[in-house]
Amino acid sequence: MPLIAPASLFPTKPHIQIISALATITLIAATPGYATAQQTTDSIAPESSTGNSTPGSRAEVRAKDWMITAANPLAVKAGADILRNGGNAIDAMVTVQTMLGLVEPQSSGIGGGAFLLYYDARSKKLTTLDGRETAPMDATPTLFQDENGEPLDFYDAVVGGRSVGTPGTPALLKAAHENWGQLSWNSLFTPAIETATNGFEVSERLAGLISSDSEKLSRDPVAKSYFFDQDGVPLITGTLLKNPEYTATLRDLATNGTANFYNGTIAKDIVAKVRDAHWNPGVLSLQDMANYRVKERAPVCVDYREYDVCGMGPPSSGALTVGQILGLLEPYDLAALGPQSPDSWRLIGDASRLAFADRGRYMADSDFLPVPVAGLLDKSYLAERSKLLAGETALEDVSPGAPAFSHAMRLTDDEAIELPSTSHFSIVDIYGNAVSMTTTIENGFGSRLMVGGFMLNNEMTDFSFRTHSDGVPIANALAPGKRPRSSMAPTIAMKDGTPAIVTGSPGGSRIIGYVAQSLIAMIDWDKSPQEAIDMPHLVNRFGTYDIEEGTSAESLEPVLAALGFKTSLRDLNSGIHAIMITDDGLIGGADLRREGIVIGQ
Ligand code: GLY
């Protein structure tokens, strides 16, 4: 599978293609202070918290040589075996992803997309790979609108073939392994093949999610026959579940690489599945599959305290928005204020609102419009915006700013709906390499279409359903071949040129808040990864200040409301999996809101 990369990157790999960014939209002047529509959000959480939702009860894990943390114990154990037997972080990544697609099928898999942040110890280089799903070439910008040009209801768009983009995860695994893998590609599939063949016990979390999604999940007869028993009852906790179709798919990938997935029998099965979903067919074609390319992108980094916090640039909004939040907070002494101070949360909440305002206006696939990446993270731009935080109460009005290089655009604010799902894992190997990977099929169980033993994504619904607002274009509007804007924020914070924190989270657009808050907890408040993950969440995406229900943070609600924030108590289902690399070794944390663990040696 060819990888698309800037000329200076991967210089020794002859199969890599070189592209330049396309700038297909040239629009007119930016409009500072232009009225900002409220970010469209949704109170539905299809992948809700089903694990331990009362954080605070897990001891941190320490190790000397290597460490892995992910959202499912079977995936972590399989990855740990690879690391224990001499594999590196990229080898473990392939095994973890293939296992997650089996045991956590609602969150990620080979029918979806992913972003990888990889630090290579030998070259001392940080690389980001974009394995994001891509809009079919037959997709029109109004794909998610009805005959009157109004946005479809979210689930009318999601369930079926319409929402399926060309999957990117298999291509990403292959490209990463070709460049950095150590063990044989074939051998990395053995753990998931064996588990799919012999069966695994349905976890409490998976059973809960099947049950709560049963109507949508039973529309596709193949998904129904897998996730329900012969009487049509959702599988219960502890059921031994075998997946022979997934075994066959993995055997094909192990033997043939991604050839059949993108150009052969598996591609045909995927395309047929999407087009034959008669109640809501899609437009994915064999040509879309054959044309899929992983893209290497430049890491997006921001200075924060003594760290260089790096992540995934466009089409993800992750690193830019996390970077803006941190950059806006840089002038304020959060360490002195501490996590108990309402002023810390006022600053974090309003920094997030300012960053989300810019996100909604400017961030999308930079191959399709000129995203002002440098302008959005420019120190003087952020310092100027940061002065807005100097008051004592919540900002009354929050609008996008006018970053440098945004002069060529006139855009309006985004209305994409992003619901919490996805998975994140972090790996550090004995050689000093580090993997931070966030991986997704978008909504819980994606499009609900199952083929070859895996779920197909609904990533196209990460595009804005509208293309314009009052005649002004929306950056994240759908276009053929475009990649939908993501919030995924796989992160590696570098200190003195080497990785110090490897982290990330699932959670739709709340990913940004979860990642920013956990970084602040580790960097400013001296928390270990587990302590940072266990802290109650307070997340502001521009609208309400969401406060984690059932935690000590509830006591902050009246205080934040008195400061002028709109507040709401709610389940906040993060899945942060973080590793800190210190002079004394590795320290890891896993999120008790899901079912993950940490293993290290
Ligand atoms: N679908 C989740 C994300 O890409 O942010």
Coordinates of C-alpha atoms and ligand atoms in Angstrom, one line a residue:
M1 CA 0.0 0.0 0.0
P2 CA 1.6 3.2 -1.1
L3 CA 2.0 6.0 1.4
I4 CA 1.7 9.6 0.4
A5 CA 4.4 11.8 2.0
P6 CA 6.1 15.1 1.7
A7 CA 9.3 14.9 -0.3
S8 CA 11.7 15.1 2.7
L9 CA 10.1 12.3 4.6
F10 CA 10.7 8.6 4.4
P11 CA 13.6 9.3 2.0
T12 CA 14.7 5.7 1.8
K13 CA 11.4 4.2 0.7
P14 CA 11.0 4.1 -3.0
H15 CA 7.3 3.2 -3.0
I16 CA 6.2 6.4 -1.4
Q17 CA 4.4 8.9 -3.6
I18 CA 4.7 12.6 -3.3
I19 CA 1.8 15.0 -3.4
S20 CA 1.3 18.7 -2.9
A21 CA -1.7 20.0 -1.1
L22 CA -4.7 21.0 -3.3
A23 CA -6.2 24.3 -2.5
T24 CA -9.5 24.0 -4.4
I25 CA -11.4 26.8 -2.6
T26 CA -10.3 30.5 -2.8
L27 CA -12.7 32.6 -0.9
I28 CA -12.7 36.2 0.3
A29 CA -11.8 38.0 3.5
A30 CA -12.0 36.5 7.0
T31 CA -14.6 38.2 9.2
P32 CA -13.4 38.8 12.7
G33 CA -16.2 38.9 15.2
Y34 CA -18.6 37.2 12.6
A35 CA -21.5 35.9 14.7
T36 CA -20.8 32.3 15.7
A37 CA -23.5 29.7 15.6
Q38 CA -23.6 27.4 18.5
Q39 CA -21.6 24.2 17.9
T40 CA -24.1 21.5 17.0
T41 CA -23.9 18.8 19.6
D42 CA -26.1 16.0 20.6
S43 CA -27.0 14.6 24.0
I44 CA -27.1 11.1 22.7
A45 CA -24.1 9.0 23.7
P46 CA -24.3 5.7 21.8
E47 CA -21.1 4.4 23.2
S48 CA -21.9 5.3 26.8
S49 CA -20.0 4.5 29.8
T50 CA -20.7 0.9 30.8
G51 CA -17.5 0.1 32.8
N52 CA -16.5 1.5 36.1
S53 CA -17.7 5.0 36.1
T54 CA -16.4 5.9 39.5
P55 CA -12.8 6.7 38.7
G56 CA -10.1 6.7 41.4
S57 CA -9.6 3.1 42.4
R58 CA -6.7 1.9 40.2
A59 CA -3.1 1.8 41.2
E60 CA -0.7 3.2 38.7
V61 CA 1.5 0.8 36.8
R62 CA 5.3 1.3 36.6
A63 CA 7.8 -0.5 34.4
K64 CA 11.4 -0.2 33.2
D65 CA 11.5 -1.5 29.6
W66 CA 8.2 -1.2 27.8
M67 CA 4.6 -0.5 28.4
I68 CA 1.2 -0.7 26.6
T69 CA -2.2 0.7 27.6
A70 CA -5.4 0.3 25.6
A71 CA -9.2 0.0 26.1
N72 CA -9.5 -3.8 26.3
P73 CA -7.5 -6.4 28.3
L74 CA -7.3 -8.9 25.5
A75 CA -5.8 -6.3 23.1
V76 CA -3.3 -5.1 25.8
K77 CA -2.2 -8.7 26.6
A78 CA -1.8 -9.5 22.9
G79 CA 0.3 -6.4 22.4
A80 CA 2.3 -7.1 25.5
D81 CA 3.2 -10.5 24.2
I82 CA 4.6 -8.9 21.0
L83 CA 6.7 -6.5 23.0
R84 CA 7.9 -9.2 25.4
N85 CA 9.0 -11.4 22.4
G86 CA 11.2 -8.7 20.8
G87 CA 8.6 -6.9 18.7
N88 CA 8.6 -3.1 18.6
A89 CA 5.8 -0.6 19.1
I90 CA 4.7 -0.7 15.5
D91 CA 4.5 -4.5 15.6
A92 CA 2.4 -4.3 18.7
M93 CA 0.2 -1.6 17.1
V94 CA -0.8 -4.0 14.3
T95 CA -1.6 -6.8 16.8
V96 CA -3.5 -4.4 19.1
Q97 CA -5.6 -3.0 16.3
T98 CA -6.5 -6.4 14.9
M99 CA -7.6 -7.5 18.3
L100 CA -9.5 -4.4 19.2
G101 CA -11.5 -4.8 16.0
L102 CA -12.6 -8.2 17.3
V103 CA -13.2 -7.6 21.0
E104 CA -14.2 -3.9 20.9
P105 CA -16.0 -3.9 17.5
Q106 CA -18.2 -0.9 18.4
S107 CA -15.2 1.4 18.6
S108 CA -12.6 0.7 15.9
G109 CA -11.4 -1.8 13.3
I110 CA -10.2 -2.5 9.8
G111 CA -13.4 -1.0 8.4
G112 CA -12.5 2.4 9.8
G113 CA -9.8 5.0 10.0
A114 CA -7.0 6.1 12.3
F115 CA -4.3 8.6 13.0
L116 CA -0.8 7.4 14.1
L117 CA 1.8 9.5 15.9
Y118 CA 5.1 7.6 15.9
Y119 CA 8.4 8.5 17.5
D120 CA 11.3 6.6 16.0
A121 CA 14.1 6.3 18.5
R122 CA 16.7 5.5 15.9
S123 CA 16.1 8.5 13.7
K124 CA 14.8 10.6 16.6
K125 CA 12.0 11.7 14.4
L126 CA 8.3 12.2 15.1
T127 CA 6.0 11.2 12.2
T128 CA 2.2 11.4 11.8
L129 CA 0.3 9.1 9.5
D130 CA -3.2 10.0 8.3
G131 CA -5.3 6.9 7.7
R132 CA -8.5 8.8 7.7
E133 CA -11.5 7.5 5.8
T134 CA -12.1 9.3 2.5
A135 CA -15.3 10.5 0.8
P136 CA -16.3 8.4 -2.2
M137 CA -15.8 10.2 -5.5
D138 CA -19.5 9.8 -6.2
A139 CA -20.5 11.5 -2.9
T140 CA -22.1 14.9 -3.4
P141 CA -21.9 17.8 -0.9
T142 CA -25.6 17.4 -0.2
L143 CA -25.4 13.7 0.6
F144 CA -26.7 14.3 4.1
Q145 CA -29.5 16.6 3.2
D146 CA -33.2 15.9 2.3
E147 CA -35.0 17.0 -0.8
N148 CA -35.5 20.5 0.8
G149 CA -31.8 20.9 1.5
E150 CA -32.3 20.4 5.2
P151 CA -29.9 18.2 7.2
L152 CA -31.0 14.6 7.6
D153 CA -31.6 13.3 11.2
F154 CA -28.3 12.0 12.4
Y155 CA -29.2 8.3 12.5
D156 CA -31.0 8.5 9.2
A157 CA -27.6 9.5 7.8
V158 CA -25.5 7.0 9.9
V159 CA -27.2 3.7 9.6
G160 CA -26.7 2.1 6.2
G161 CA -24.3 2.5 3.3
R162 CA -24.6 6.3 2.9
S163 CA -22.2 7.2 5.7
V164 CA -19.4 4.8 4.8
G165 CA -16.1 6.3 3.7
T166 CA -13.2 4.4 2.2
P167 CA -11.5 2.6 5.1
G168 CA -8.0 3.7 5.9
T169 CA -6.9 1.6 8.9
P170 CA -5.5 -1.5 7.0
A171 CA -3.5 0.8 4.7
L172 CA -2.1 2.6 7.8
L173 CA -1.1 -0.6 9.5
K174 CA 0.7 -1.8 6.4
A175 CA 2.5 1.5 5.6
A176 CA 3.7 1.8 9.2
H177 CA 4.8 -1.8 9.3
E178 CA 6.7 -1.5 6.0
N179 CA 8.5 1.5 7.3
W180 CA 9.2 0.6 10.9
G181 CA 8.0 -2.9 11.7
Q182 CA 10.5 -5.5 13.0
L183 CA 8.6 -8.9 13.2
S184 CA 7.1 -10.5 10.2
W185 CA 3.7 -8.9 9.1
N186 CA 2.1 -12.3 9.0
S187 CA 3.0 -13.2 12.6
L188 CA 1.3 -10.1 14.0
F189 CA -2.2 -11.4 13.0
T190 CA -1.9 -14.7 14.9
P191 CA -3.3 -13.5 18.3
A192 CA -6.5 -12.0 16.7
I193 CA -6.9 -15.0 14.3
E194 CA -6.7 -17.4 17.3
T195 CA -9.1 -15.4 19.4
A196 CA -11.6 -15.0 16.5
T197 CA -11.4 -18.8 15.8
N198 CA -11.6 -20.1 19.4
G199 CA -13.9 -17.3 20.6
F200 CA -13.8 -14.7 23.4
E201 CA -16.1 -13.9 26.1
V202 CA -18.4 -11.0 25.4
S203 CA -17.5 -8.3 28.0
E204 CA -20.1 -6.5 30.2
R205 CA -19.4 -3.4 28.2
L206 CA -19.9 -5.0 24.8
A207 CA -23.1 -6.7 26.0
G208 CA -24.4 -3.4 27.3
L209 CA -23.7 -1.7 24.0
I210 CA -25.2 -4.4 21.9
S211 CA -28.4 -4.3 24.0
S212 CA -28.7 -0.5 24.0
D213 CA -28.1 -0.4 20.2
S214 CA -30.2 -3.4 19.3
E215 CA -32.7 -1.8 17.0
K216 CA -30.1 -0.2 14.7
L217 CA -27.7 -3.1 15.0
S218 CA -30.3 -5.6 13.9
R219 CA -31.1 -3.8 10.6
D220 CA -28.2 -5.6 8.8
P221 CA -28.9 -9.3 8.8
V222 CA -25.2 -10.1 9.0
A223 CA -24.7 -7.9 12.1
K224 CA -27.9 -9.3 13.6
S225 CA -26.7 -12.9 13.2
Y226 CA -23.4 -12.0 14.9
F227 CA -24.5 -9.8 17.8
F228 CA -27.8 -11.6 18.6
D229 CA -28.6 -15.2 19.5
Q230 CA -30.8 -17.5 17.4
D231 CA -33.9 -16.1 19.1
G232 CA -32.9 -12.5 18.3
V233 CA -31.9 -11.7 21.8
P234 CA -28.8 -9.5 22.2
L235 CA -25.7 -11.5 23.4
I236 CA -25.2 -11.4 27.1
T237 CA -22.0 -11.0 29.2
G238 CA -19.9 -14.1 29.1
T239 CA -21.2 -15.5 25.9
L240 CA -18.4 -17.2 23.9
L241 CA -18.3 -15.4 20.6
K242 CA -16.5 -16.8 17.6
N243 CA -16.0 -14.8 14.4
P244 CA -14.9 -17.1 11.5
E245 CA -15.5 -14.4 8.9
Y246 CA -13.0 -12.2 10.7
T247 CA -10.6 -15.1 10.9
A248 CA -10.8 -15.4 7.1
T249 CA -10.3 -11.7 6.6
L250 CA -7.3 -11.6 8.9
R251 CA -5.8 -14.6 7.2
D252 CA -6.1 -12.8 3.9
L253 CA -4.5 -9.7 5.3
A254 CA -1.7 -11.7 6.9
T255 CA -0.9 -13.6 3.7
N256 CA -1.6 -11.0 1.0
G257 CA -1.1 -7.7 2.8
T258 CA -3.8 -5.2 1.8
A259 CA -4.0 -6.3 -1.9
N260 CA -7.4 -8.0 -1.6
F261 CA -8.7 -5.5 0.9
Y262 CA -8.3 -2.6 -1.5
N263 CA -8.2 -4.3 -4.9
G264 CA -9.6 -7.7 -4.6
T265 CA -12.3 -9.9 -3.1
I266 CA -12.6 -8.0 0.2
A267 CA -13.0 -4.7 -1.7
K268 CA -15.8 -6.2 -3.7
D269 CA -17.5 -7.4 -0.6
I270 CA -17.3 -4.0 1.1
V271 CA -18.6 -2.1 -2.0
A272 CA -21.4 -4.6 -2.4
K273 CA -22.4 -4.3 1.2
V274 CA -22.5 -0.5 1.0
R275 CA -24.4 -0.3 -2.2
D276 CA -26.8 -3.1 -1.4
A277 CA -28.0 -1.6 1.9
H278 CA -31.3 -1.0 0.2
W279 CA -32.9 1.1 2.9
N280 CA -30.0 3.6 2.8
P281 CA -27.5 2.7 0.1
G282 CA -24.1 4.4 -0.3
V283 CA -21.9 5.3 -3.2
L284 CA -18.5 3.8 -2.3
S285 CA -16.9 2.2 -5.4
L286 CA -14.1 -0.2 -6.3
Q287 CA -12.2 2.7 -7.7
D288 CA -12.5 4.5 -4.3
M289 CA -11.0 1.4 -2.6
A290 CA -8.2 1.1 -5.1
N291 CA -7.4 4.8 -4.9
Y292 CA -7.0 4.9 -1.1
R293 CA -3.7 6.3 0.1
V294 CA -2.2 6.9 3.6
K295 CA -0.8 10.4 3.9
E296 CA 2.1 11.4 5.9
R297 CA 1.4 14.9 7.4
A298 CA 3.7 17.2 9.3
P299 CA 3.2 16.9 13.1
V300 CA 1.5 20.0 14.6
C301 CA 3.3 21.1 17.8
V302 CA 2.9 23.8 20.4
D303 CA 5.2 24.9 23.2
Y304 CA 3.6 24.4 26.5
R305 CA 5.7 25.1 29.7
E306 CA 8.8 23.0 29.1
Y307 CA 7.2 20.6 26.6
D308 CA 6.7 20.5 22.9
V309 CA 3.1 19.1 22.7
C310 CA 2.8 17.4 19.3
G311 CA -0.1 15.8 17.5
M312 CA -2.2 15.2 14.3
G313 CA -2.8 18.2 12.1
P314 CA -5.6 18.5 9.5
P315 CA -7.9 16.8 8.6
S316 CA -7.9 16.4 12.4
S317 CA -8.7 19.4 14.5
G318 CA -7.2 17.5 17.5
A319 CA -3.7 19.0 17.7
L320 CA -4.7 22.4 16.6
T321 CA -7.5 22.8 19.1
V322 CA -5.6 21.1 22.0
G323 CA -2.6 23.3 21.0
Q324 CA -4.7 26.4 21.0
I325 CA -6.2 25.6 24.4
L326 CA -2.7 25.1 25.9
G327 CA -1.3 28.2 24.1
L328 CA -4.1 30.4 25.4
L329 CA -3.4 29.1 28.9
E330 CA 0.3 29.5 28.8
P331 CA 0.4 33.0 30.3
Y332 CA -1.7 31.9 33.4
D333 CA -0.1 30.1 36.3
L334 CA -2.4 27.0 36.5
A335 CA 0.2 25.3 38.8
A336 CA -0.2 28.0 41.4
L337 CA -4.0 28.0 41.1
G338 CA -4.3 24.2 41.3
P339 CA -7.2 21.9 40.3
Q340 CA -9.3 23.0 43.2
S341 CA -9.5 26.6 42.1
P342 CA -12.7 27.6 40.2
D343 CA -10.4 30.1 38.4
S344 CA -8.5 27.2 36.9
W345 CA -11.7 25.9 35.4
R346 CA -12.9 29.4 34.3
L347 CA -9.6 29.7 32.4
I348 CA -9.7 26.2 30.9
G349 CA -13.4 26.5 30.0
D350 CA -13.0 29.8 28.2
A351 CA -9.7 28.9 26.5
S352 CA -11.6 25.9 25.2
R353 CA -14.5 28.0 24.0
L354 CA -12.1 30.3 22.1
A355 CA -10.3 27.4 20.6
F356 CA -13.6 25.7 19.5
A357 CA -14.7 28.9 17.9
D358 CA -11.6 28.8 15.7
R359 CA -12.1 25.1 15.1
G360 CA -15.6 25.5 13.9
R361 CA -14.6 28.3 11.5
Y362 CA -11.2 27.2 10.1
M363 CA -10.4 23.5 10.6
A364 CA -11.0 20.9 7.9
D365 CA -9.1 18.8 5.4
S366 CA -6.2 21.0 4.3
D367 CA -5.9 19.3 1.0
F368 CA -9.2 21.0 0.1
L369 CA -8.9 24.4 1.5
P370 CA -6.1 26.5 3.0
V371 CA -6.3 25.8 6.8
P372 CA -4.3 28.5 8.6
V373 CA -2.3 26.0 10.7
A374 CA 0.6 28.3 11.4
G375 CA -1.7 31.3 12.1
L376 CA -3.9 29.4 14.5
L377 CA -0.8 28.5 16.7
D378 CA 1.1 31.7 16.2
K379 CA 2.4 32.9 19.5
S380 CA 1.4 36.5 19.1
Y381 CA -2.1 35.5 17.9
L382 CA -2.6 33.3 20.9
A383 CA -1.1 35.8 23.3
E384 CA -3.6 38.4 22.0
R385 CA -6.5 36.1 22.3
S386 CA -5.3 35.0 25.7
K387 CA -5.8 38.5 27.0
L388 CA -9.6 37.9 26.7
L389 CA -9.2 35.4 29.6
A390 CA -7.9 38.1 32.0
G391 CA -11.3 38.9 33.5
E392 CA -13.0 37.2 36.5
T393 CA -16.1 35.8 34.9
A394 CA -17.0 33.7 31.9
L395 CA -16.7 35.4 28.5
E396 CA -20.1 36.7 27.5
D397 CA -19.5 36.4 23.8
V398 CA -17.0 34.1 22.0
S399 CA -16.2 34.4 18.3
P400 CA -13.5 33.1 16.1
G401 CA -10.4 35.2 15.7
A402 CA -8.6 36.2 12.6
P403 CA -5.4 34.2 12.5
A404 CA -2.7 35.1 10.0
F405 CA -3.0 33.5 6.6
S406 CA -6.8 33.3 7.0
H407 CA -7.2 36.4 4.8
A408 CA -8.0 34.3 1.7
M409 CA -11.0 32.7 3.2
R410 CA -14.5 33.7 4.2
L411 CA -15.9 30.8 6.0
T412 CA -18.7 30.3 8.5
D413 CA -19.1 27.9 11.4
D414 CA -19.3 24.2 11.3
E415 CA -22.3 22.1 12.3
A416 CA -20.8 18.6 12.3
I417 CA -22.3 16.2 14.9
E418 CA -19.7 14.2 16.6
L419 CA -20.7 11.6 19.1
P420 CA -18.5 9.8 21.5
S421 CA -17.0 6.5 20.3
T422 CA -13.5 5.5 19.0
S423 CA -10.5 4.0 20.9
H424 CA -7.0 5.1 21.8
F425 CA -3.9 3.2 22.7
S426 CA -0.4 4.2 23.7
I427 CA 2.8 2.0 23.4
V428 CA 6.4 2.5 24.4
D429 CA 8.9 -0.3 23.5
I430 CA 12.2 -1.3 24.8
Y431 CA 14.0 0.5 22.0
G432 CA 12.5 3.9 23.0
N433 CA 10.0 4.0 20.1
A434 CA 6.5 5.4 21.0
V435 CA 3.1 4.9 19.4
S436 CA 0.1 7.1 20.1
M437 CA -2.8 5.9 18.0
T438 CA -6.4 7.0 18.0
T439 CA -8.6 4.7 15.9
T440 CA -12.3 4.8 15.0
I441 CA -15.3 3.6 13.0
E442 CA -17.0 6.8 14.3
N443 CA -20.4 6.1 15.9
G444 CA -20.8 3.1 18.2
F445 CA -20.8 0.1 15.7
G446 CA -20.3 2.6 12.9
S447 CA -22.7 2.3 10.0
R448 CA -24.0 -0.9 11.6
L449 CA -23.0 -2.8 8.4
M450 CA -20.9 -5.9 8.9
V451 CA -18.8 -7.6 6.3
G452 CA -15.9 -10.0 6.5
G453 CA -16.4 -10.1 10.3
F454 CA -15.8 -6.4 10.9
M455 CA -18.0 -3.3 11.1
L456 CA -17.9 -0.6 8.4
N457 CA -17.4 3.0 9.5
N458 CA -19.9 5.9 9.3
E459 CA -17.1 8.5 9.2
M460 CA -18.7 10.6 6.5
T461 CA -21.1 11.9 9.1
D462 CA -18.1 13.8 10.6
F463 CA -18.6 16.2 7.7
S464 CA -20.9 19.1 8.2
F465 CA -24.4 18.2 6.9
R466 CA -24.8 21.7 5.6
T467 CA -22.4 23.1 3.0
H468 CA -23.2 26.8 3.6
S469 CA -24.8 29.0 6.1
D470 CA -26.4 32.2 4.8
G471 CA -24.5 31.7 1.6
V472 CA -21.1 31.5 3.3
P473 CA -19.2 28.2 2.9
I474 CA -18.5 25.8 5.7
A475 CA -14.9 24.5 5.8
N476 CA -15.9 21.0 6.8
A477 CA -18.5 20.6 4.0
L478 CA -18.4 17.2 2.2
A479 CA -16.6 17.0 -1.2
P480 CA -15.5 13.9 -3.2
G481 CA -12.1 12.6 -2.1
K482 CA -12.1 14.9 1.0
R483 CA -11.4 13.6 4.5
P484 CA -13.9 14.5 7.2
R485 CA -12.6 16.7 10.0
S486 CA -11.8 14.7 13.1
S487 CA -11.3 15.5 16.7
M488 CA -8.9 12.7 17.3
A489 CA -5.8 13.9 19.2
P490 CA -3.1 11.3 19.5
T491 CA -0.5 13.2 21.4
I492 CA 3.2 12.9 22.2
A493 CA 4.6 15.6 24.5
M494 CA 8.3 16.0 23.9
K495 CA 10.8 17.2 26.4
D496 CA 14.4 18.0 25.4
G497 CA 13.7 16.3 22.1
T498 CA 12.5 13.0 23.3
P499 CA 9.0 11.7 24.2
A500 CA 7.9 12.4 27.8
I501 CA 4.1 11.8 27.6
V502 CA 2.2 9.6 25.2
T503 CA -1.5 10.0 25.4
G504 CA -4.9 10.4 23.7
S505 CA -8.6 9.5 24.1
P506 CA -11.8 8.6 22.3
G507 CA -14.9 10.7 22.9
G508 CA -16.1 12.6 19.7
S509 CA -15.3 16.2 19.9
R510 CA -14.9 15.9 23.7
I511 CA -11.6 14.1 22.9
I512 CA -10.0 17.6 22.7
G513 CA -11.1 18.5 26.3
Y514 CA -10.1 15.1 27.7
V515 CA -6.6 15.3 26.2
A516 CA -6.1 19.0 27.1
Q517 CA -7.2 18.4 30.7
S518 CA -5.1 15.3 31.2
L519 CA -2.0 17.1 29.8
I520 CA -2.6 20.0 32.2
A521 CA -3.1 17.6 35.1
M522 CA 0.2 15.9 34.3
I523 CA 2.2 19.0 33.4
D524 CA 0.9 21.7 35.7
W525 CA -0.6 19.7 38.6
D526 CA 2.1 17.1 38.8
K527 CA -0.4 14.2 38.5
S528 CA 0.7 10.7 37.4
P529 CA -1.1 9.4 34.2
Q530 CA -3.5 7.4 36.3
E531 CA -4.3 10.3 38.6
A532 CA -4.8 12.6 35.6
I533 CA -7.2 10.1 34.0
D534 CA -9.1 9.5 37.2
M535 CA -9.7 13.2 37.7
P536 CA -13.4 14.1 37.1
H537 CA -13.8 15.7 33.7
L538 CA -15.0 19.2 32.9
V539 CA -15.3 19.8 29.2
N540 CA -16.4 22.9 27.3
R541 CA -16.8 22.6 23.5
F542 CA -18.2 26.1 23.1
G543 CA -21.7 25.5 24.4
T544 CA -22.3 24.1 27.8
Y545 CA -19.7 23.4 30.4
D546 CA -20.1 19.6 30.7
I547 CA -19.3 18.4 34.2
E548 CA -18.9 14.7 35.0
E549 CA -21.9 13.3 36.7
G550 CA -21.4 11.4 40.0
T551 CA -18.0 12.9 40.7
S552 CA -16.6 15.5 43.1
A553 CA -16.7 18.0 40.2
E554 CA -20.4 18.3 40.7
S555 CA -19.7 20.7 43.5
L556 CA -18.2 23.1 40.9
E557 CA -21.4 23.3 38.9
P558 CA -23.0 26.1 40.9
V559 CA -19.7 28.0 41.0
L560 CA -19.2 27.8 37.3
A561 CA -22.9 28.7 36.7
A562 CA -22.4 31.8 38.9
L563 CA -19.4 32.8 36.8
G564 CA -21.7 32.8 33.8
F565 CA -21.2 29.4 32.2
K566 CA -24.1 27.3 31.0
T567 CA -23.5 24.0 32.8
S568 CA -24.7 20.5 32.5
L569 CA -24.0 17.3 34.5
R570 CA -23.5 14.3 32.3
D571 CA -21.8 11.0 31.7
L572 CA -18.4 11.8 30.2
N573 CA -17.1 8.6 28.6
S574 CA -13.4 9.2 27.9
G575 CA -10.9 6.4 27.3
I576 CA -7.6 8.0 28.0
H577 CA -4.6 5.7 27.8
A578 CA -1.4 7.4 28.7
I579 CA 2.2 6.6 29.4
M580 CA 4.7 9.0 31.0
I581 CA 8.4 8.4 30.3
T582 CA 10.6 9.5 33.2
D583 CA 14.2 9.1 34.2
D584 CA 13.0 6.4 36.6
G585 CA 11.1 4.5 34.0
L586 CA 7.6 4.3 32.5
I587 CA 4.4 5.2 34.4
G588 CA 1.1 4.2 32.8
G589 CA -2.6 4.8 33.2
A590 CA -5.8 3.3 31.8
D591 CA -9.3 4.8 31.9
L592 CA -11.7 3.0 34.2
R593 CA -14.6 4.5 32.3
R594 CA -13.9 1.8 29.8
E595 CA -12.4 -1.6 30.4
G596 CA -8.7 -1.1 29.6
I597 CA -5.6 -2.0 31.5
V598 CA -1.9 -1.2 31.5
I599 CA 0.9 -3.8 31.1
G600 CA 4.5 -3.1 31.4
Q601 CA 7.8 -4.8 32.1
Ligands
GLY1 N1 -15.1 10.2 14.6 C1 -14.4 10.7 15.6 C2 -13.4 11.6 15.2 O1 -12.8 11.4 14.2 O2 -13.1 12.6 15.8

